[in-house]
mmCIF file of C-alpha atoms in Angstrom:
data_model
loop_
_atom_site.group_PDB
_atom_site.id
_atom_site.type_symbol
_atom_site.label_atom_id
_atom_site.label_comp_id
_atom_site.label_asym_id
_atom_site.label_seq_id
_atom_site.Cartn_x
_atom_site.Cartn_y
_atom_site.Cartn_z
ATOM 1 C CA UNK A 1 -4.602 -10.610 14.374
ATOM 2 C CA UNK A 2 -3.718 -11.142 10.748
ATOM 3 C CA UNK A 3 -7.455 -10.691 9.706
ATOM 4 C CA UNK A 4 -7.736 -7.452 11.293
ATOM 5 C CA UNK A 5 -4.729 -6.321 9.604
ATOM 6 C CA UNK A 6 -6.229 -7.976 6.524
ATOM 7 C CA UNK A 7 -9.546 -6.273 6.991
ATOM 8 C CA UNK A 8 -7.691 -3.031 8.215
ATOM 9 C CA UNK A 9 -9.743 -0.041 10.262
ATOM 10 C CA UNK A 10 -12.943 -1.508 11.475
ATOM 11 C CA UNK A 11 -16.280 -0.226 10.382
ATOM 12 C CA UNK A 12 -17.021 0.954 13.732
ATOM 13 C CA UNK A 13 -14.001 3.251 14.005
ATOM 14 C CA UNK A 14 -14.841 4.460 9.893
ATOM 15 C CA UNK A 15 -18.141 5.383 10.961
ATOM 16 C CA UNK A 16 -16.871 7.102 14.303
ATOM 17 C CA UNK A 17 -15.085 9.420 11.991
ATOM 18 C CA UNK A 18 -17.703 10.161 9.792
ATOM 19 C CA UNK A 19 -20.163 10.916 12.404
ATOM 20 C CA UNK A 20 -22.723 8.110 12.021
ATOM 21 C CA UNK A 21 -22.334 6.008 14.931
ATOM 22 C CA UNK A 22 -25.368 4.450 15.637
ATOM 23 C CA UNK A 23 -28.582 6.259 16.844
ATOM 24 C CA UNK A 24 -28.048 5.229 20.567
ATOM 25 C CA UNK A 25 -24.914 7.242 20.345
ATOM 26 C CA UNK A 26 -26.728 10.295 19.292
ATOM 27 C CA UNK A 27 -27.352 13.466 21.379
ATOM 28 C CA UNK A 28 -30.776 12.704 21.410
ATOM 29 C CA UNK A 29 -30.478 8.943 22.998
ATOM 30 C CA UNK A 30 -31.182 8.221 26.419
ATOM 31 C CA UNK A 31 -27.915 9.019 28.561
ATOM 32 C CA UNK A 32 -27.849 5.775 30.423
ATOM 33 C CA UNK A 33 -28.223 3.695 26.822
ATOM 34 C CA UNK A 34 -25.826 5.848 25.300
ATOM 35 C CA UNK A 35 -23.065 5.851 27.864
ATOM 36 C CA UNK A 36 -23.488 1.726 28.412
ATOM 37 C CA UNK A 37 -23.150 1.388 24.359
ATOM 38 C CA UNK A 38 -20.266 3.490 24.432
ATOM 39 C CA UNK A 39 -18.444 1.554 26.919
ATOM 40 C CA UNK A 40 -19.386 -2.084 25.591
ATOM 41 C CA UNK A 41 -17.951 -0.787 22.193
ATOM 42 C CA UNK A 42 -14.879 0.732 23.765
ATOM 43 C CA UNK A 43 -14.468 -2.622 25.683
ATOM 44 C CA UNK A 44 -14.888 -4.748 22.360
ATOM 45 C CA UNK A 45 -12.473 -2.903 20.442
ATOM 46 C CA UNK A 46 -10.070 -3.149 23.133
ATOM 47 C CA UNK A 47 -10.394 -6.978 23.126
ATOM 48 C CA UNK A 48 -10.130 -7.044 19.673
ATOM 49 C CA UNK A 49 -6.599 -5.418 19.679
ATOM 50 C CA UNK A 50 -5.705 -7.946 22.125
ATOM 51 C CA UNK A 51 -6.698 -10.738 20.032
ATOM 52 C CA UNK A 52 -9.177 -11.490 22.585
ATOM 53 C CA UNK A 53 -12.040 -12.168 20.457
ATOM 54 C CA UNK A 54 -14.577 -14.441 22.788
ATOM 55 C CA UNK A 55 -14.360 -11.528 25.207
ATOM 56 C CA UNK A 56 -15.338 -9.180 22.426
ATOM 57 C CA UNK A 57 -17.960 -11.075 21.205
ATOM 58 C CA UNK A 58 -19.839 -10.815 24.566
ATOM 59 C CA UNK A 59 -19.661 -7.067 24.303
ATOM 60 C CA UNK A 60 -20.651 -6.753 20.729
ATOM 61 C CA UNK A 61 -23.788 -9.057 21.917
ATOM 62 C CA UNK A 62 -24.580 -6.536 24.884
ATOM 63 C CA UNK A 63 -24.395 -3.758 21.913
ATOM 64 C CA UNK A 64 -26.567 -5.548 19.760
ATOM 65 C CA UNK A 65 -29.270 -6.021 22.535
ATOM 66 C CA UNK A 66 -29.174 -1.917 23.188
ATOM 67 C CA UNK A 67 -29.456 -1.699 19.394
ATOM 68 C CA UNK A 68 -30.372 -4.596 17.317
ATOM 69 C CA UNK A 69 -31.285 -2.430 13.947
ATOM 70 C CA UNK A 70 -27.427 -1.077 13.436
ATOM 71 C CA UNK A 71 -25.547 -3.658 11.053
ATOM 72 C CA UNK A 72 -21.959 -2.572 12.167
ATOM 73 C CA UNK A 73 -22.471 -3.781 15.620
ATOM 74 C CA UNK A 74 -23.151 -7.139 14.025
ATOM 75 C CA UNK A 75 -20.925 -7.082 11.619
ATOM 76 C CA UNK A 76 -17.967 -6.586 14.166
ATOM 77 C CA UNK A 77 -19.265 -9.279 16.189
ATOM 78 C CA UNK A 78 -18.882 -11.406 12.996
ATOM 79 C CA UNK A 79 -15.244 -10.319 12.624
ATOM 80 C CA UNK A 80 -14.437 -11.704 15.905
ATOM 81 C CA UNK A 81 -16.292 -15.058 15.023
ATOM 82 C CA UNK A 82 -13.792 -15.301 12.190
ATOM 83 C CA UNK A 83 -10.720 -14.250 14.549
ATOM 84 C CA UNK A 84 -11.848 -17.110 16.572
ATOM 85 C CA UNK A 85 -11.498 -19.831 13.841
ATOM 86 C CA UNK A 86 -15.585 -20.224 13.874
ATOM 87 C CA UNK A 87 -15.796 -19.762 10.050
ATOM 88 C CA UNK A 88 -18.969 -21.333 9.418
ATOM 89 C CA UNK A 89 -20.703 -19.257 12.196
ATOM 90 C CA UNK A 90 -19.266 -15.990 10.694
ATOM 91 C CA UNK A 91 -20.760 -16.804 7.137
ATOM 92 C CA UNK A 92 -24.117 -17.991 8.838
ATOM 93 C CA UNK A 93 -23.920 -14.388 10.795
ATOM 94 C CA UNK A 94 -23.067 -12.564 7.703
ATOM 95 C CA UNK A 95 -25.596 -14.074 5.297
ATOM 96 C CA UNK A 96 -28.361 -11.695 6.506
ATOM 97 C CA UNK A 97 -26.229 -8.547 6.379
ATOM 98 C CA UNK A 98 -23.132 -8.516 4.075
ATOM 99 C CA UNK A 99 -24.830 -6.492 1.494
ATOM 100 C CA UNK A 100 -26.170 -3.747 3.556
ATOM 101 C CA UNK A 101 -24.586 -0.926 2.513
ATOM 102 C CA UNK A 102 -23.750 0.506 6.182
ATOM 103 C CA UNK A 103 -20.917 -1.558 6.296
ATOM 104 C CA UNK A 104 -19.642 -0.448 2.638
ATOM 105 C CA UNK A 105 -17.445 -3.418 0.818
ATOM 106 C CA UNK A 106 -16.509 -4.985 4.351
ATOM 107 C CA UNK A 107 -19.314 -7.607 4.474
ATOM 108 C CA UNK A 108 -18.130 -8.753 0.910
ATOM 109 C CA UNK A 109 -14.799 -9.095 1.856
ATOM 110 C CA UNK A 110 -15.293 -10.880 5.360
ATOM 111 C CA UNK A 111 -17.447 -13.383 3.724
ATOM 112 C CA UNK A 112 -14.852 -14.182 0.923
ATOM 113 C CA UNK A 113 -12.152 -14.459 3.567
ATOM 114 C CA UNK A 114 -14.124 -16.773 5.289
ATOM 115 C CA UNK A 115 -14.667 -19.065 2.574
ATOM 116 C CA UNK A 116 -10.722 -19.019 1.848
ATOM 117 C CA UNK A 117 -9.794 -19.767 5.409
ATOM 118 C CA UNK A 118 -12.432 -22.905 4.725
ATOM 119 C CA UNK A 119 -10.700 -23.794 1.682
ATOM 120 C CA UNK A 120 -14.163 -22.732 -0.492
ATOM 121 C CA UNK A 121 -12.454 -20.950 -3.640
ATOM 122 C CA UNK A 122 -15.372 -20.868 -5.709
ATOM 123 C CA UNK A 123 -17.801 -19.314 -3.176
ATOM 124 C CA UNK A 124 -14.744 -16.768 -2.089
ATOM 125 C CA UNK A 125 -14.376 -15.792 -5.413
ATOM 126 C CA UNK A 126 -18.244 -15.537 -6.156
ATOM 127 C CA UNK A 127 -18.145 -12.904 -2.668
ATOM 128 C CA UNK A 128 -15.515 -10.791 -4.329
ATOM 129 C CA UNK A 129 -17.025 -10.770 -7.572
ATOM 130 C CA UNK A 130 -20.375 -9.917 -5.980
ATOM 131 C CA UNK A 131 -18.876 -7.095 -3.976
ATOM 132 C CA UNK A 132 -17.093 -5.695 -7.067
ATOM 133 C CA UNK A 133 -20.275 -5.580 -8.745
ATOM 134 C CA UNK A 134 -21.788 -3.561 -6.000
ATOM 135 C CA UNK A 135 -18.824 -1.832 -5.152
ATOM 136 C CA UNK A 136 -16.636 -1.411 -8.196
ATOM 137 C CA UNK A 137 -14.140 1.467 -6.839
ATOM 138 C CA UNK A 138 -13.450 -0.958 -3.920
ATOM 139 C CA UNK A 139 -9.543 -1.161 -3.602
ATOM 140 C CA UNK A 140 -9.744 -4.022 -1.066
ATOM 141 C CA UNK A 141 -11.698 -6.267 -3.329
ATOM 142 C CA UNK A 142 -9.345 -5.517 -5.975
ATOM 143 C CA UNK A 143 -6.679 -6.851 -3.560
ATOM 144 C CA UNK A 144 -8.426 -9.950 -2.456
ATOM 145 C CA UNK A 145 -9.073 -10.729 -6.204
ATOM 146 C CA UNK A 146 -5.111 -10.095 -6.748
ATOM 147 C CA UNK A 147 -4.358 -12.039 -3.641
ATOM 148 C CA UNK A 148 -6.256 -15.518 -4.887
ATOM 149 C CA UNK A 149 -4.335 -15.278 -8.106
ATOM 150 C CA UNK A 150 -1.067 -14.752 -6.275
ATOM 151 C CA UNK A 151 -1.623 -17.789 -3.976
ATOM 152 C CA UNK A 152 -2.466 -19.880 -7.204
ATOM 153 C CA UNK A 153 1.296 -18.818 -8.207
ATOM 154 C CA UNK A 154 -0.169 -16.476 -11.111
ATOM 155 C CA UNK A 155 1.829 -13.433 -10.630
ATOM 156 C CA UNK A 156 0.666 -11.693 -13.828
ATOM 157 C CA UNK A 157 -2.798 -12.009 -13.078
ATOM 158 C CA UNK A 158 -2.191 -10.884 -9.534
ATOM 159 C CA UNK A 159 -0.446 -7.497 -11.024
ATOM 160 C CA UNK A 160 -3.369 -6.954 -12.992
ATOM 161 C CA UNK A 161 -5.618 -6.752 -10.171
ATOM 162 C CA UNK A 162 -3.618 -4.874 -7.954
ATOM 163 C CA UNK A 163 -2.536 -2.211 -10.386
ATOM 164 C CA UNK A 164 -6.722 -1.644 -11.276
ATOM 165 C CA UNK A 165 -7.184 -1.617 -7.524
ATOM 166 C CA UNK A 166 -4.841 1.644 -7.261
ATOM 167 C CA UNK A 167 -6.857 3.072 -9.837
ATOM 168 C CA UNK A 168 -10.185 2.218 -8.931
ATOM 169 C CA UNK A 169 -9.441 3.380 -5.126
ATOM 170 C CA UNK A 170 -6.223 5.235 -5.215
ATOM 171 C CA UNK A 171 -5.797 5.971 -1.551
ATOM 172 C CA UNK A 172 -5.953 2.125 -0.663
ATOM 173 C CA UNK A 173 -2.697 1.557 0.095
ATOM 174 C CA UNK A 174 -2.166 -2.198 0.207
ATOM 175 C CA UNK A 175 -2.235 -2.816 -3.703
ATOM 176 C CA UNK A 176 0.662 -0.605 -3.693
ATOM 177 C CA UNK A 177 2.720 -2.704 -1.279
ATOM 178 C CA UNK A 178 2.005 -6.061 -2.870
ATOM 179 C CA UNK A 179 2.674 -4.659 -6.460
ATOM 180 C CA UNK A 180 6.252 -3.442 -4.889
ATOM 181 C CA UNK A 181 6.634 -7.123 -3.168
ATOM 182 C CA UNK A 182 5.319 -9.091 -5.783
ATOM 183 C CA UNK A 183 7.980 -7.688 -8.521
ATOM 184 C CA UNK A 184 10.628 -6.835 -6.294
ATOM 185 C CA UNK A 185 12.057 -10.193 -6.723
ATOM 186 C CA UNK A 186 11.445 -10.288 -10.360
ATOM 187 C CA UNK A 187 13.114 -8.872 -13.509
ATOM 188 C CA UNK A 188 10.878 -5.981 -13.775
ATOM 189 C CA UNK A 189 12.388 -4.033 -10.564
ATOM 190 C CA UNK A 190 11.346 -0.541 -12.426
ATOM 191 C CA UNK A 191 7.728 -0.874 -11.163
ATOM 192 C CA UNK A 192 8.501 -2.408 -7.838
ATOM 193 C CA UNK A 193 10.705 0.889 -7.201
ATOM 194 C CA UNK A 194 7.655 3.145 -8.237
ATOM 195 C CA UNK A 195 5.093 1.199 -6.343
ATOM 196 C CA UNK A 196 6.970 0.893 -3.339
ATOM 197 C CA UNK A 197 7.341 4.819 -3.193
ATOM 198 C CA UNK A 198 3.899 5.508 -3.814
ATOM 199 C CA UNK A 199 2.961 3.001 -1.048
ATOM 200 C CA UNK A 200 5.577 5.039 1.476
ATOM 201 C CA UNK A 201 3.829 8.315 0.634
ATOM 202 C CA UNK A 202 0.143 6.701 1.273
ATOM 203 C CA UNK A 203 1.290 5.063 4.597
ATOM 204 C CA UNK A 204 4.262 7.107 6.010
ATOM 205 C CA UNK A 205 4.631 5.488 9.248
ATOM 206 C CA UNK A 206 3.567 1.808 9.944
ATOM 207 C CA UNK A 207 5.641 -1.229 10.132
ATOM 208 C CA UNK A 208 4.911 -1.956 6.503
ATOM 209 C CA UNK A 209 6.700 1.532 5.776
ATOM 210 C CA UNK A 210 10.000 0.278 7.135
ATOM 211 C CA UNK A 211 9.515 -3.039 5.499
ATOM 212 C CA UNK A 212 9.046 -1.244 2.245
ATOM 213 C CA UNK A 213 11.718 1.433 2.736
ATOM 214 C CA UNK A 214 14.305 -1.679 3.175
ATOM 215 C CA UNK A 215 12.867 -3.416 0.095
ATOM 216 C CA UNK A 216 13.536 -0.161 -1.890
ATOM 217 C CA UNK A 217 17.209 -0.264 -1.037
ATOM 218 C CA UNK A 218 17.989 -3.650 -1.656
ATOM 219 C CA UNK A 219 16.099 -3.572 -5.071
ATOM 220 C CA UNK A 220 17.958 -0.787 -6.087
ATOM 221 C CA UNK A 221 21.150 -2.185 -5.421
ATOM 222 C CA UNK A 222 20.337 -5.534 -6.602
ATOM 223 C CA UNK A 223 19.353 -3.539 -9.888
ATOM 224 C CA UNK A 224 22.928 -1.433 -10.315
ATOM 225 C CA UNK A 225 26.000 -3.384 -10.382
ATOM 226 C CA UNK A 226 28.665 -0.817 -11.283
ATOM 227 C CA UNK A 227 31.655 -1.980 -13.225
ATOM 228 C CA UNK A 228 29.928 -4.844 -14.527
ATOM 229 C CA UNK A 229 31.146 -5.580 -17.861
ATOM 230 C CA UNK A 230 27.882 -6.626 -19.798
ATOM 231 C CA UNK A 231 24.847 -5.716 -17.567
ATOM 232 C CA UNK A 232 25.370 -3.299 -15.084
ATOM 233 C CA UNK A 233 21.974 -1.644 -15.099
ATOM 234 C CA UNK A 234 19.169 -4.295 -14.513
ATOM 235 C CA UNK A 235 15.600 -2.760 -13.630
ATOM 236 C CA UNK A 236 14.030 -4.237 -16.780
ATOM 237 C CA UNK A 237 13.399 -7.226 -18.297
ATOM 238 C CA UNK A 238 14.698 -7.686 -22.205
ATOM 239 C CA UNK A 239 10.941 -8.203 -23.244
ATOM 240 C CA UNK A 240 10.045 -4.947 -21.732
ATOM 241 C CA UNK A 241 13.153 -3.335 -23.116
ATOM 242 C CA UNK A 242 12.342 -4.292 -26.360
ATOM 243 C CA UNK A 243 8.600 -3.128 -26.388
ATOM 244 C CA UNK A 244 8.166 -0.667 -29.337
ATOM 245 C CA UNK A 245 7.779 3.051 -28.203
ATOM 246 C CA UNK A 246 4.617 4.634 -28.691
ATOM 247 C CA UNK A 247 6.391 7.855 -30.008
ATOM 248 C CA UNK A 248 7.856 5.538 -32.884
ATOM 249 C CA UNK A 249 11.185 3.398 -33.451
ATOM 250 C CA UNK A 250 13.490 6.274 -33.372
ATOM 251 C CA UNK A 251 12.804 6.888 -29.850
ATOM 252 C CA UNK A 252 13.546 4.730 -26.652
ATOM 253 C CA UNK A 253 10.684 3.105 -24.739
ATOM 254 C CA UNK A 254 10.047 4.399 -21.203
ATOM 255 C CA UNK A 255 12.049 1.271 -19.738
ATOM 256 C CA UNK A 256 15.081 1.535 -22.277
ATOM 257 C CA UNK A 257 15.238 5.616 -21.484
ATOM 258 C CA UNK A 258 14.830 4.727 -17.521
ATOM 259 C CA UNK A 259 17.852 2.343 -17.994
ATOM 260 C CA UNK A 260 19.869 4.624 -20.076
ATOM 261 C CA UNK A 261 19.504 7.675 -17.629
ATOM 262 C CA UNK A 262 20.433 5.693 -14.650
ATOM 263 C CA UNK A 263 23.412 4.410 -16.414
ATOM 264 C CA UNK A 264 24.411 7.681 -17.541
ATOM 265 C CA UNK A 265 23.675 9.132 -13.751
ATOM 266 C CA UNK A 266 25.805 6.741 -11.878
ATOM 267 C CA UNK A 267 28.845 6.976 -14.260
ATOM 268 C CA UNK A 268 30.922 9.177 -11.653
ATOM 269 C CA UNK A 269 30.811 6.191 -9.388
ATOM 270 C CA UNK A 270 31.985 3.527 -11.997
ATOM 271 C CA UNK A 271 35.302 2.047 -10.187
ATOM 272 C CA UNK A 272 38.649 2.004 -11.916
ATOM 273 C CA UNK A 273 38.693 -1.520 -11.446
ATOM 274 C CA UNK A 274 36.170 -4.576 -10.676
ATOM 275 C CA UNK A 275 32.758 -4.296 -9.715
ATOM 276 C CA UNK A 276 30.695 -2.070 -6.997
ATOM 277 C CA UNK A 277 28.164 -4.240 -6.260
ATOM 278 C CA UNK A 278 26.911 -2.344 -3.165
ATOM 279 C CA UNK A 279 25.779 0.976 -3.046
ATOM 280 C CA UNK A 280 25.087 3.405 0.007
ATOM 281 C CA UNK A 281 22.440 5.540 0.306
ATOM 282 C CA UNK A 282 24.004 8.554 -0.182
ATOM 283 C CA UNK A 283 25.729 7.399 -3.520
ATOM 284 C CA UNK A 284 21.842 6.138 -4.618
ATOM 285 C CA UNK A 285 20.936 9.396 -3.782
ATOM 286 C CA UNK A 286 23.690 11.248 -6.135
ATOM 287 C CA UNK A 287 22.359 8.835 -8.799
ATOM 288 C CA UNK A 288 18.895 9.619 -8.531
ATOM 289 C CA UNK A 289 19.405 13.552 -8.157
ATOM 290 C CA UNK A 290 21.156 13.239 -11.382
ATOM 291 C CA UNK A 291 18.388 10.943 -12.802
ATOM 292 C CA UNK A 292 16.154 13.784 -12.417
ATOM 293 C CA UNK A 293 18.130 16.253 -13.919
ATOM 294 C CA UNK A 294 19.111 13.929 -16.794
ATOM 295 C CA UNK A 295 15.379 12.806 -17.452
ATOM 296 C CA UNK A 296 13.925 16.557 -17.727
ATOM 297 C CA UNK A 297 16.775 17.631 -19.634
ATOM 298 C CA UNK A 298 16.044 14.854 -22.204
ATOM 299 C CA UNK A 299 12.385 15.624 -22.573
ATOM 300 C CA UNK A 300 11.642 12.341 -20.691
ATOM 301 C CA UNK A 301 9.688 14.309 -18.602
ATOM 302 C CA UNK A 302 6.969 15.617 -21.129
ATOM 303 C CA UNK A 303 7.201 12.427 -23.216
ATOM 304 C CA UNK A 304 6.513 10.044 -20.527
ATOM 305 C CA UNK A 305 4.124 11.598 -17.850
ATOM 306 C CA UNK A 306 4.920 10.127 -14.876
ATOM 307 C CA UNK A 307 3.619 11.360 -11.184
ATOM 308 C CA UNK A 308 6.278 10.291 -9.157
ATOM 309 C CA UNK A 309 9.157 11.478 -11.508
ATOM 310 C CA UNK A 310 6.964 14.941 -11.541
ATOM 311 C CA UNK A 311 7.114 14.771 -8.029
ATOM 312 C CA UNK A 312 10.742 14.131 -7.742
ATOM 313 C CA UNK A 313 11.425 16.894 -9.857
ATOM 314 C CA UNK A 314 9.270 19.477 -7.821
ATOM 315 C CA UNK A 315 11.349 18.304 -4.736
ATOM 316 C CA UNK A 316 14.531 18.867 -6.416
ATOM 317 C CA UNK A 317 13.281 22.348 -7.464
ATOM 318 C CA UNK A 318 12.440 23.256 -3.852
ATOM 319 C CA UNK A 319 15.428 21.662 -2.526
ATOM 320 C CA UNK A 320 14.043 18.663 -0.722
ATOM 321 C CA UNK A 321 14.844 15.496 -2.973
ATOM 322 C CA UNK A 322 17.707 14.563 -1.034
ATOM 323 C CA UNK A 323 16.000 14.483 2.125
ATOM 324 C CA UNK A 324 13.401 12.700 0.728
ATOM 325 C CA UNK A 325 15.398 10.107 -0.518
ATOM 326 C CA UNK A 326 16.955 9.531 2.893
ATOM 327 C CA UNK A 327 13.681 8.873 4.205
ATOM 328 C CA UNK A 328 12.711 6.364 1.392
ATOM 329 C CA UNK A 329 15.931 4.408 1.973
ATOM 330 C CA UNK A 330 16.215 5.025 5.923
ATOM 331 C CA UNK A 331 15.707 1.416 6.836
ATOM 332 C CA UNK A 332 17.799 -0.133 3.912
ATOM 333 C CA UNK A 333 20.884 1.128 6.095
ATOM 334 C CA UNK A 334 19.646 2.707 9.495
ATOM 335 C CA UNK A 335 23.445 3.126 10.545
ATOM 336 C CA UNK A 336 24.302 5.170 7.746
ATOM 337 C CA UNK A 337 21.119 7.235 8.223
ATOM 338 C CA UNK A 338 22.230 7.462 12.155
ATOM 339 C CA UNK A 339 25.556 8.877 10.871
ATOM 340 C CA UNK A 340 23.803 11.169 8.458
ATOM 341 C CA UNK A 341 21.489 12.984 10.779
ATOM 342 C CA UNK A 342 23.818 13.184 13.720
ATOM 343 C CA UNK A 343 25.548 15.945 11.843
ATOM 344 C CA UNK A 344 22.022 17.888 11.087
ATOM 345 C CA UNK A 345 18.964 16.510 13.104
ATOM 346 C CA UNK A 346 16.935 19.333 12.439
ATOM 347 C CA UNK A 347 16.732 19.136 8.788
ATOM 348 C CA UNK A 348 15.007 15.827 8.990
ATOM 349 C CA UNK A 349 12.098 17.331 10.894
ATOM 350 C CA UNK A 350 11.977 20.371 8.690
ATOM 351 C CA UNK A 351 11.833 18.177 5.769
ATOM 352 C CA UNK A 352 8.862 16.160 7.303
ATOM 353 C CA UNK A 353 7.156 19.083 8.357
ATOM 354 C CA UNK A 354 7.724 20.400 4.280
ATOM 355 C CA UNK A 355 6.330 17.322 2.929
ATOM 356 C CA UNK A 356 3.237 17.160 5.598
ATOM 357 C CA UNK A 357 2.359 21.001 4.674
ATOM 358 C CA UNK A 358 2.889 21.304 1.051
ATOM 359 C CA UNK A 359 0.578 19.344 -1.354
ATOM 360 C CA UNK A 360 2.481 16.406 -3.067
ATOM 361 C CA UNK A 361 1.050 13.114 -4.942
ATOM 362 C CA UNK A 362 -2.649 13.837 -5.204
ATOM 363 C CA UNK A 363 -4.062 10.280 -4.163
ATOM 364 C CA UNK A 364 -7.574 11.740 -4.981
ATOM 365 C CA UNK A 365 -6.859 10.414 -8.562
ATOM 366 C CA UNK A 366 -5.056 7.496 -10.287
ATOM 367 C CA UNK A 367 -1.253 8.261 -10.124
ATOM 368 C CA UNK A 368 0.603 7.328 -13.529
ATOM 369 C CA UNK A 369 3.973 5.664 -13.169
ATOM 370 C CA UNK A 370 3.827 4.076 -16.237
ATOM 371 C CA UNK A 371 1.543 0.743 -16.035
ATOM 372 C CA UNK A 372 -2.089 0.937 -15.931
ATOM 373 C CA UNK A 373 -2.475 4.413 -16.995
ATOM 374 C CA UNK A 374 -5.492 5.769 -19.151
#
């Protein structure tokens, strides 16, 4: 199942959605062949979902027999070979078809994955690199190159690939997911927060969404230690804070302005004595709503264009920023969330309806949040 999660939606699923599922499934096909083919496809996909690759292979063999010229059936059979750990067989099966445009960028990805599982890092890199030449806007191939660097403990290189991936294919969520995870434990939590929220807006209802929600709650809590005498706000490394602003030495750069505005937005929560090292969802929301008001009032919204912060400003103006942030942090403190909505359960549903009905972040184009912008 791990391989299926890495590959994402199947090629068959994509083509069915696009209305391109094979000549034998068209209205012009013989009814018997069409029904038989659809039955084999359904069974094969069900077996794959249940992690039964050998049974799925038999069904794909039947589909290929009915329509031997339709490459996606052969590709899905190859996925099953890889699921079964038969990586060399999968490579041999892929070699004649992995460049076929009918399977998009998936052939290059699966070929590289198989070489990765065989620990042949040279050939896996060659597969991904060839794929990027053929499909330069492939988010998943950018992800794979970043994953290689990450496994080699080269986080800066991994992040470069993943950020490029968000710009090459803005709707591919996995790059945002790994940027957030990669930076959450670093000294540059500011970018983990931004890319984690972008990920949640792209993939709002999955296992990974819950994981990133909890991670964002922890990341903001680790970055804010109110009452600490020396360093209460820690979203950015010293080197990041020391970078010159493009607007001149008299102007705070984006990271410094961000930390300063967080600090002023949290002043009302500073304890009279001691350190407050844990914030509730409600307290984080108060800080962040104050932050957007202060950020805009200080002119930073125009000085440092940021699609995510501008989206927050729109939500604030519409009266939904607080509920949006309850959703963002929901899985960091589920008991607190339950208590909050016990008083007004309908408002959460209304907020979700508002977000789904109203255009929000535009992922048809790259999102700028402060790094990798052009």
